[in-house]
PDB file of C-alpha atoms in Angstrom:
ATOM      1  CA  UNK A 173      99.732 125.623  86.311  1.00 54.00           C
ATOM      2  CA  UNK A 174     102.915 126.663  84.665  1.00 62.00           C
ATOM      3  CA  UNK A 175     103.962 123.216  83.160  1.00 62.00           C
ATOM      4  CA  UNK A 176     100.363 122.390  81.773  1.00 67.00           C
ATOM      5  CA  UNK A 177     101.100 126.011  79.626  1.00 73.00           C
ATOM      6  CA  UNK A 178     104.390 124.331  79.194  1.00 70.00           C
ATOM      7  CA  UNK A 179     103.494 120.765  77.998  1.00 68.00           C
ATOM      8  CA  UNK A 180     100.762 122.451  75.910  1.00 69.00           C
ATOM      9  CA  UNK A 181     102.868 124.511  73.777  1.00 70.00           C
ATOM     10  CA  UNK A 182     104.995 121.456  73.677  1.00 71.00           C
ATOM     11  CA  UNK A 183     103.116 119.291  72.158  1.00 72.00           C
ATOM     12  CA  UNK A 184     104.571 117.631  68.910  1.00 74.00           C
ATOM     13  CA  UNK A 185     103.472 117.550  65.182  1.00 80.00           C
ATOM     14  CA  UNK A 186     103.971 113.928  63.917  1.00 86.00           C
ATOM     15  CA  UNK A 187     107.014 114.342  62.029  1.00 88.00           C
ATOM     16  CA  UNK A 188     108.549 115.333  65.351  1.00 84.00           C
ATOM     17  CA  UNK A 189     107.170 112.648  66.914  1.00 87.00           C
ATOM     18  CA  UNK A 190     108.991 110.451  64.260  1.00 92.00           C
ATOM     19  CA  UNK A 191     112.007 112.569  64.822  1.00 87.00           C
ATOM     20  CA  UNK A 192     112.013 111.791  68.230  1.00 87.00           C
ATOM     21  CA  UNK A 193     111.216 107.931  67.843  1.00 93.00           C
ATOM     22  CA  UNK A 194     114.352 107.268  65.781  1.00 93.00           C
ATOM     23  CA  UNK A 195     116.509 109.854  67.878  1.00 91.00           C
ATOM     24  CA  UNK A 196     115.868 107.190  70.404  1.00 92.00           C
ATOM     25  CA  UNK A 197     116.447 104.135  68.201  1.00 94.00           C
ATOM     26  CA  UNK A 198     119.483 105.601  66.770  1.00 92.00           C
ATOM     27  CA  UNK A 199     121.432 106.228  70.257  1.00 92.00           C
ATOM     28  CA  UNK A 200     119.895 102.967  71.515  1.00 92.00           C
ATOM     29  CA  UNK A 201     117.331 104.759  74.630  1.00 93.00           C
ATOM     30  CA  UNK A 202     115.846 102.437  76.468  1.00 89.00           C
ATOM     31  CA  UNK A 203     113.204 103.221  79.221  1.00 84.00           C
ATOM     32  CA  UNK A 204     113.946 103.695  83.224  1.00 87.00           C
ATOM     33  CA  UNK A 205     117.390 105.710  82.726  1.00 92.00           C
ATOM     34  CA  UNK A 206     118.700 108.970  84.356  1.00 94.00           C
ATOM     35  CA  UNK A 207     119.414 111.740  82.021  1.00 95.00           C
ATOM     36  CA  UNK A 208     121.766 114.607  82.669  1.00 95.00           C
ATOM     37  CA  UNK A 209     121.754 118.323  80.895  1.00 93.00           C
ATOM     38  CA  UNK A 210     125.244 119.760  81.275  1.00 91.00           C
ATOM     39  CA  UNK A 211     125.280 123.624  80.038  1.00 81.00           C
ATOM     40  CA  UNK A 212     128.299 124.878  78.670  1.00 76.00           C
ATOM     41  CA  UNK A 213     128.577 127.180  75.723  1.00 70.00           C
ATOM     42  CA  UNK A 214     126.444 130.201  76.189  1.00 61.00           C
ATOM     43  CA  UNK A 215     124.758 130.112  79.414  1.00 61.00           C
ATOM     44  CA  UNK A 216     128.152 130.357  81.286  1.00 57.00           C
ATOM     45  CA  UNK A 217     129.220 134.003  79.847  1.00 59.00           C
ATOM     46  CA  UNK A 218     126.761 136.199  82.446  1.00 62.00           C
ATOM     47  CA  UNK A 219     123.655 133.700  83.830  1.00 64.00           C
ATOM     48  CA  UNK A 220     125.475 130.689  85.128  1.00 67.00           C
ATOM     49  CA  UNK A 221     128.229 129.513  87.407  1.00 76.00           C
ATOM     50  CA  UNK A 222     130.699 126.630  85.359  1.00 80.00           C
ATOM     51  CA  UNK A 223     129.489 123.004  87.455  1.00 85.00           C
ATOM     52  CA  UNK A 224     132.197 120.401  86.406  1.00 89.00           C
ATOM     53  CA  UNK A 225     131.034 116.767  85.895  1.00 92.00           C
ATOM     54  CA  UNK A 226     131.858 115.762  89.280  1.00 94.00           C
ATOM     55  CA  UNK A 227     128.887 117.858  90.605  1.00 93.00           C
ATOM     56  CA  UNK A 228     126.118 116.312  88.047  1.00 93.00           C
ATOM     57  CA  UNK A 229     127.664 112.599  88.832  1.00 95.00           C
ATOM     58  CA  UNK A 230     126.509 111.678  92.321  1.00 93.00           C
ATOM     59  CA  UNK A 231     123.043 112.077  92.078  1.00 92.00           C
ATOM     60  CA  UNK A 232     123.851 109.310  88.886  1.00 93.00           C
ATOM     61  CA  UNK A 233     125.843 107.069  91.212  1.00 92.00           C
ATOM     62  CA  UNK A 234     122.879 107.596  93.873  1.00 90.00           C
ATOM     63  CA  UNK A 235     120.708 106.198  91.300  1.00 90.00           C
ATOM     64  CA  UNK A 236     122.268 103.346  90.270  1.00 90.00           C
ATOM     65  CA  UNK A 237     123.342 102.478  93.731  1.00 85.00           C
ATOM     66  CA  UNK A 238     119.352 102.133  94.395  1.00 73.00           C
ATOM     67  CA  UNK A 239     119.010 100.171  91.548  1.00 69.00           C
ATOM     68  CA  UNK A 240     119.630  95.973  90.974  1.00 62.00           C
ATOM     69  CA  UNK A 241     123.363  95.534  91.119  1.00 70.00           C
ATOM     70  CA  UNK A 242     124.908  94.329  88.032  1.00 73.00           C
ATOM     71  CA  UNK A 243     122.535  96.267  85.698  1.00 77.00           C
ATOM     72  CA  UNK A 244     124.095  98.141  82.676  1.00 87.00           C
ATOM     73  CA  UNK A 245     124.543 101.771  83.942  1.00 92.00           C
ATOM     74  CA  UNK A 246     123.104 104.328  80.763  1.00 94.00           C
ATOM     75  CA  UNK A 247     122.703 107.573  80.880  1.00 96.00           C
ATOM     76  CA  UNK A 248     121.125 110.183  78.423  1.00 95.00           C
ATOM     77  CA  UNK A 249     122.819 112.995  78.007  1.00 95.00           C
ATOM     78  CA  UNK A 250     121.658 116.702  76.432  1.00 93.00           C
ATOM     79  CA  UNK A 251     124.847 119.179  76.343  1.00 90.00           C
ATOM     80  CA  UNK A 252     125.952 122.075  74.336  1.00 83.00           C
ATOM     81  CA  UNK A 253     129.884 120.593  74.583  1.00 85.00           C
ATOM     82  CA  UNK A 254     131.388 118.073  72.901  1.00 86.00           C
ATOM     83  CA  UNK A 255     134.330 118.133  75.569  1.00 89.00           C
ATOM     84  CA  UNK A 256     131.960 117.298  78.264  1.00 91.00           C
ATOM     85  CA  UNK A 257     131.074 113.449  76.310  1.00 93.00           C
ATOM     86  CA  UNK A 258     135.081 112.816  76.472  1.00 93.00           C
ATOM     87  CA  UNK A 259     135.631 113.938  79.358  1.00 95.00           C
ATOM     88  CA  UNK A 260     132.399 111.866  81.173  1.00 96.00           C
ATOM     89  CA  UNK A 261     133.468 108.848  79.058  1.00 95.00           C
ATOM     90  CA  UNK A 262     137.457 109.157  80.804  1.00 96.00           C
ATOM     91  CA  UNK A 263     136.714 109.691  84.250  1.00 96.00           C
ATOM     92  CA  UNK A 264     133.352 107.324  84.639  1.00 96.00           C
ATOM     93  CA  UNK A 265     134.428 104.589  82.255  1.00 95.00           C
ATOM     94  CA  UNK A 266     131.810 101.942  84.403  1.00 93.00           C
ATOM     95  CA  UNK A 267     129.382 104.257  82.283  1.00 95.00           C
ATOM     96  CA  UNK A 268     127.506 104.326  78.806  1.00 95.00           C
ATOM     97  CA  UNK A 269     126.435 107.788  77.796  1.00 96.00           C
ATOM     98  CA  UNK A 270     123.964 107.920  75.651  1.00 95.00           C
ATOM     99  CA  UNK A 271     123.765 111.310  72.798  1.00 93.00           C
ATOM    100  CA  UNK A 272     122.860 112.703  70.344  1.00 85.00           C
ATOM    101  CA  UNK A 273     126.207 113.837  68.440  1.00 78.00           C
ATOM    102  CA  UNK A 274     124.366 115.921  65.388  1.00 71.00           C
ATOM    103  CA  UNK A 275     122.662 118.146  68.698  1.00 71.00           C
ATOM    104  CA  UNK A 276     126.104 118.932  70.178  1.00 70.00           C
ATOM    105  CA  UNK A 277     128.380 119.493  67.447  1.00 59.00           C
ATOM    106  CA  UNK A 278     125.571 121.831  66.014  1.00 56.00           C
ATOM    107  CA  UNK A 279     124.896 123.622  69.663  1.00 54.00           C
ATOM    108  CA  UNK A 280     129.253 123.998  69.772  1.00 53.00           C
ATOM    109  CA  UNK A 281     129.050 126.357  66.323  1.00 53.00           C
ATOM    110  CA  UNK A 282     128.732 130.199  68.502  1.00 49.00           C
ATOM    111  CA  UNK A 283     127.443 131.569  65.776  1.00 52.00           C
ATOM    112  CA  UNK A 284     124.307 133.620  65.917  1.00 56.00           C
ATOM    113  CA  UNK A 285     122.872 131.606  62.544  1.00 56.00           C
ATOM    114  CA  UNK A 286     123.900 128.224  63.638  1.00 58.00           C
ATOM    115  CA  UNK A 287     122.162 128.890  66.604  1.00 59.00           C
ATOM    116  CA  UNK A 288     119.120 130.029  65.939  1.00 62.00           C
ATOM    117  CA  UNK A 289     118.827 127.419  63.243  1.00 66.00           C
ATOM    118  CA  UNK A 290     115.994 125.227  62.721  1.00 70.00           C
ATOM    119  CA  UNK A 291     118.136 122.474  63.273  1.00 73.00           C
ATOM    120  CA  UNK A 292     119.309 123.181  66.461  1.00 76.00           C
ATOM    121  CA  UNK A 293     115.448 124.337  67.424  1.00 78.00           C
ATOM    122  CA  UNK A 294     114.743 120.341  66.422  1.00 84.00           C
ATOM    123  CA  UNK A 295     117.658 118.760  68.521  1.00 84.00           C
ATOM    124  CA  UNK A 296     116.746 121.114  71.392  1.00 85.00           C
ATOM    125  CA  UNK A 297     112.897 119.869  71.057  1.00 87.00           C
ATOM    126  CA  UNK A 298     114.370 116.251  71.199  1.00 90.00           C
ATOM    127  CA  UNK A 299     116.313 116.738  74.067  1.00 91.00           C
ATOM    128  CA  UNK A 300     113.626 117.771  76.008  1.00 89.00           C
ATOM    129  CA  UNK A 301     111.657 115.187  74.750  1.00 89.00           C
ATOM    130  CA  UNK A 302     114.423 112.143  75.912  1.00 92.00           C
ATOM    131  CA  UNK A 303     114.894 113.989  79.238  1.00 92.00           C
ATOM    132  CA  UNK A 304     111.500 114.376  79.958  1.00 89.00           C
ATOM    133  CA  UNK A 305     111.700 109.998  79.031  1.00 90.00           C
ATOM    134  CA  UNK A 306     113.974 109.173  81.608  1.00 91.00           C
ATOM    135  CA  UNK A 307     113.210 108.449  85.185  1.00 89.00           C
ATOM    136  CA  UNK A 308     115.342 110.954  86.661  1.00 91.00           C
ATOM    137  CA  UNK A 309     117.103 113.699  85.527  1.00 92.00           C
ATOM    138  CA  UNK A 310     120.124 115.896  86.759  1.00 93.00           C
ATOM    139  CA  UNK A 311     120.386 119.592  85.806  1.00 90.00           C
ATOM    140  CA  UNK A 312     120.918 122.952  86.233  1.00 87.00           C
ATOM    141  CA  UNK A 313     117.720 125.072  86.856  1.00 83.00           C
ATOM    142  CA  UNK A 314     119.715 128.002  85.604  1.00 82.00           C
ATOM    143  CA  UNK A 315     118.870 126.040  82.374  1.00 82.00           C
ATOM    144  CA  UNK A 316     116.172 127.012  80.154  1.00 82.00           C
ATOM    145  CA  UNK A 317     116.088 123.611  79.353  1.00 84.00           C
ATOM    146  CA  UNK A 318     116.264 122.456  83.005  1.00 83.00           C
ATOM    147  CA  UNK A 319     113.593 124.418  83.793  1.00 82.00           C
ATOM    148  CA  UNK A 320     111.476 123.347  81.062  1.00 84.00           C
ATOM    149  CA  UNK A 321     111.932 119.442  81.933  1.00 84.00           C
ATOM    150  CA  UNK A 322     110.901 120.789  85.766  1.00 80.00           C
ATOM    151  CA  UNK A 323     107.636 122.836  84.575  1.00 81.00           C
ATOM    152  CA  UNK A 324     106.563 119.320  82.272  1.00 81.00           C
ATOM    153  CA  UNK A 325     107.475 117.053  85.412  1.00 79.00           C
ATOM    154  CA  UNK A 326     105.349 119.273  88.012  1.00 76.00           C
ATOM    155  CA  UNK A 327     102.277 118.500  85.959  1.00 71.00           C
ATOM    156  CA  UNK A 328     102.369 115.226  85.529  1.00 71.00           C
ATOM    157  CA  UNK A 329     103.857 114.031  88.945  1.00 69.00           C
ATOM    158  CA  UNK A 330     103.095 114.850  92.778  1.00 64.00           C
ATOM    159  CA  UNK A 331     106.510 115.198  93.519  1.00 66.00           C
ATOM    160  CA  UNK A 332     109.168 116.510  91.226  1.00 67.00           C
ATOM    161  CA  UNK A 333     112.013 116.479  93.603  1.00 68.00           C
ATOM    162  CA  UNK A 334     112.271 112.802  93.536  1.00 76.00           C
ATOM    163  CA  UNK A 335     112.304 112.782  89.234  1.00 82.00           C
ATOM    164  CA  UNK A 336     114.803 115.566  89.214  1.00 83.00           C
ATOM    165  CA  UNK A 337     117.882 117.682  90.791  1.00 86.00           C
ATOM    166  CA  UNK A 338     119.880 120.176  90.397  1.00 86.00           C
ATOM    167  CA  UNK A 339     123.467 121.058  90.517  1.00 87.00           C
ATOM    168  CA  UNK A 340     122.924 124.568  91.468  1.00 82.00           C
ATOM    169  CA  UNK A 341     120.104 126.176  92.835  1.00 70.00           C
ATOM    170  CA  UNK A 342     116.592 124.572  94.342  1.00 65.00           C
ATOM    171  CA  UNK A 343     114.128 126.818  92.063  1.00 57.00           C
ATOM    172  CA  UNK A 344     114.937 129.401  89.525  1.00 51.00           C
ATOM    173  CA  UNK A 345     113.096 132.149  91.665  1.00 51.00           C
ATOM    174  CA  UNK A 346     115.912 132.177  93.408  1.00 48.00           C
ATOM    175  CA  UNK A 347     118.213 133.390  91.004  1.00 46.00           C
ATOM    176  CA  UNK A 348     116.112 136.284  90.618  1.00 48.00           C
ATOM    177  CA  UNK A 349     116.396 137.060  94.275  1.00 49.00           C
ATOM    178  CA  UNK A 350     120.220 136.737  94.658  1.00 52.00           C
ATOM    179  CA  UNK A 351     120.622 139.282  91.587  1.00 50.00           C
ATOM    180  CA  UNK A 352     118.830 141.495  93.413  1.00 48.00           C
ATOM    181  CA  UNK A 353     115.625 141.903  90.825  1.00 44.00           C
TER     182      UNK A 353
END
């Protein structure tokens, strides 16, 4: 019941829906990609363990390696760091990643008013949107985010494991439960 809350509050005005649209047609989204959220900036100072990119990339490879050989391997990708685009671009070169640059260069600025800013509000709306567009998505469920794309998934689909997996822990619950709350 928790993601039909969720995908009702979420629900988009039409200029976001326009937002959204050319989000996509600007960074060239097509349908039946993975996406990835990698988490850097804030979340990693007391709520999350650092993951490096090797621990997001082989659920990607497992994906493609189901798919057609040959096919153009894209993947969407929502992070807070512009280091993580270089350094996903050096070390899996047989991949496009596909981002929004005006979301993570805004996300990088740690200051309190750039990041509560309506513009970062809007890029963090479209990321959810584009994850919640691609056919499987790899995360961190110590993510807001993450968690978010998990709620939206559970209500549409029978069986969210299969749309989406996480780096670090199975359910957020369980977070909870190793802190001892």
């Amino acid at each position: 019941w928790a993601g039909h809350i969720v995908q009702y509050i979420y629900r988009l005005q039409p200029d976001m829906v326009e937002h959204v649209r050319a989000a996509k047609e600007n960074i060239g989204f097509v349908e039946h990609i993975p996406g990835m959220q990698v988490r850097r900036t804030d979340k990693l100072i007391q709520e999350a363990e650092f993951k490096p990119v090797e621990a997001y990339m082989p659920s990607i490879e497992r994906y493609y390696g189901n798919q057609k050989k040959g096919a153009e391997k894209r993947v969407y990708l929502a992070t807070d760091e512009p280091a993580v685009v270089t350094e996903l671009q050096t070390k899996y070169p047989d991949y496009t990643f596909l981002y929004d640059n005006t979301t993570i260069l805004g996300a990088n600025d740690a200051s309190e008013a750039s990041r509560f800013s309506s513009d970062i509000h809007v890029g963090i709306l479209t990321d959810i949107q584009l994850l919640l567009s691609c056919e499987f998505v790899v995360c961190t469920l110590t993510s807001n985010i993450c968690r978010t794309i998990y709620e939206v998934q559970s209500s549409i689909m029978w069986n969210v494991a299969e749309t989406l997996h996480s780096v670090d822990l199975g359910y957020y619950s369980t977070w909870w439960m190793k802190k001892g709350y």
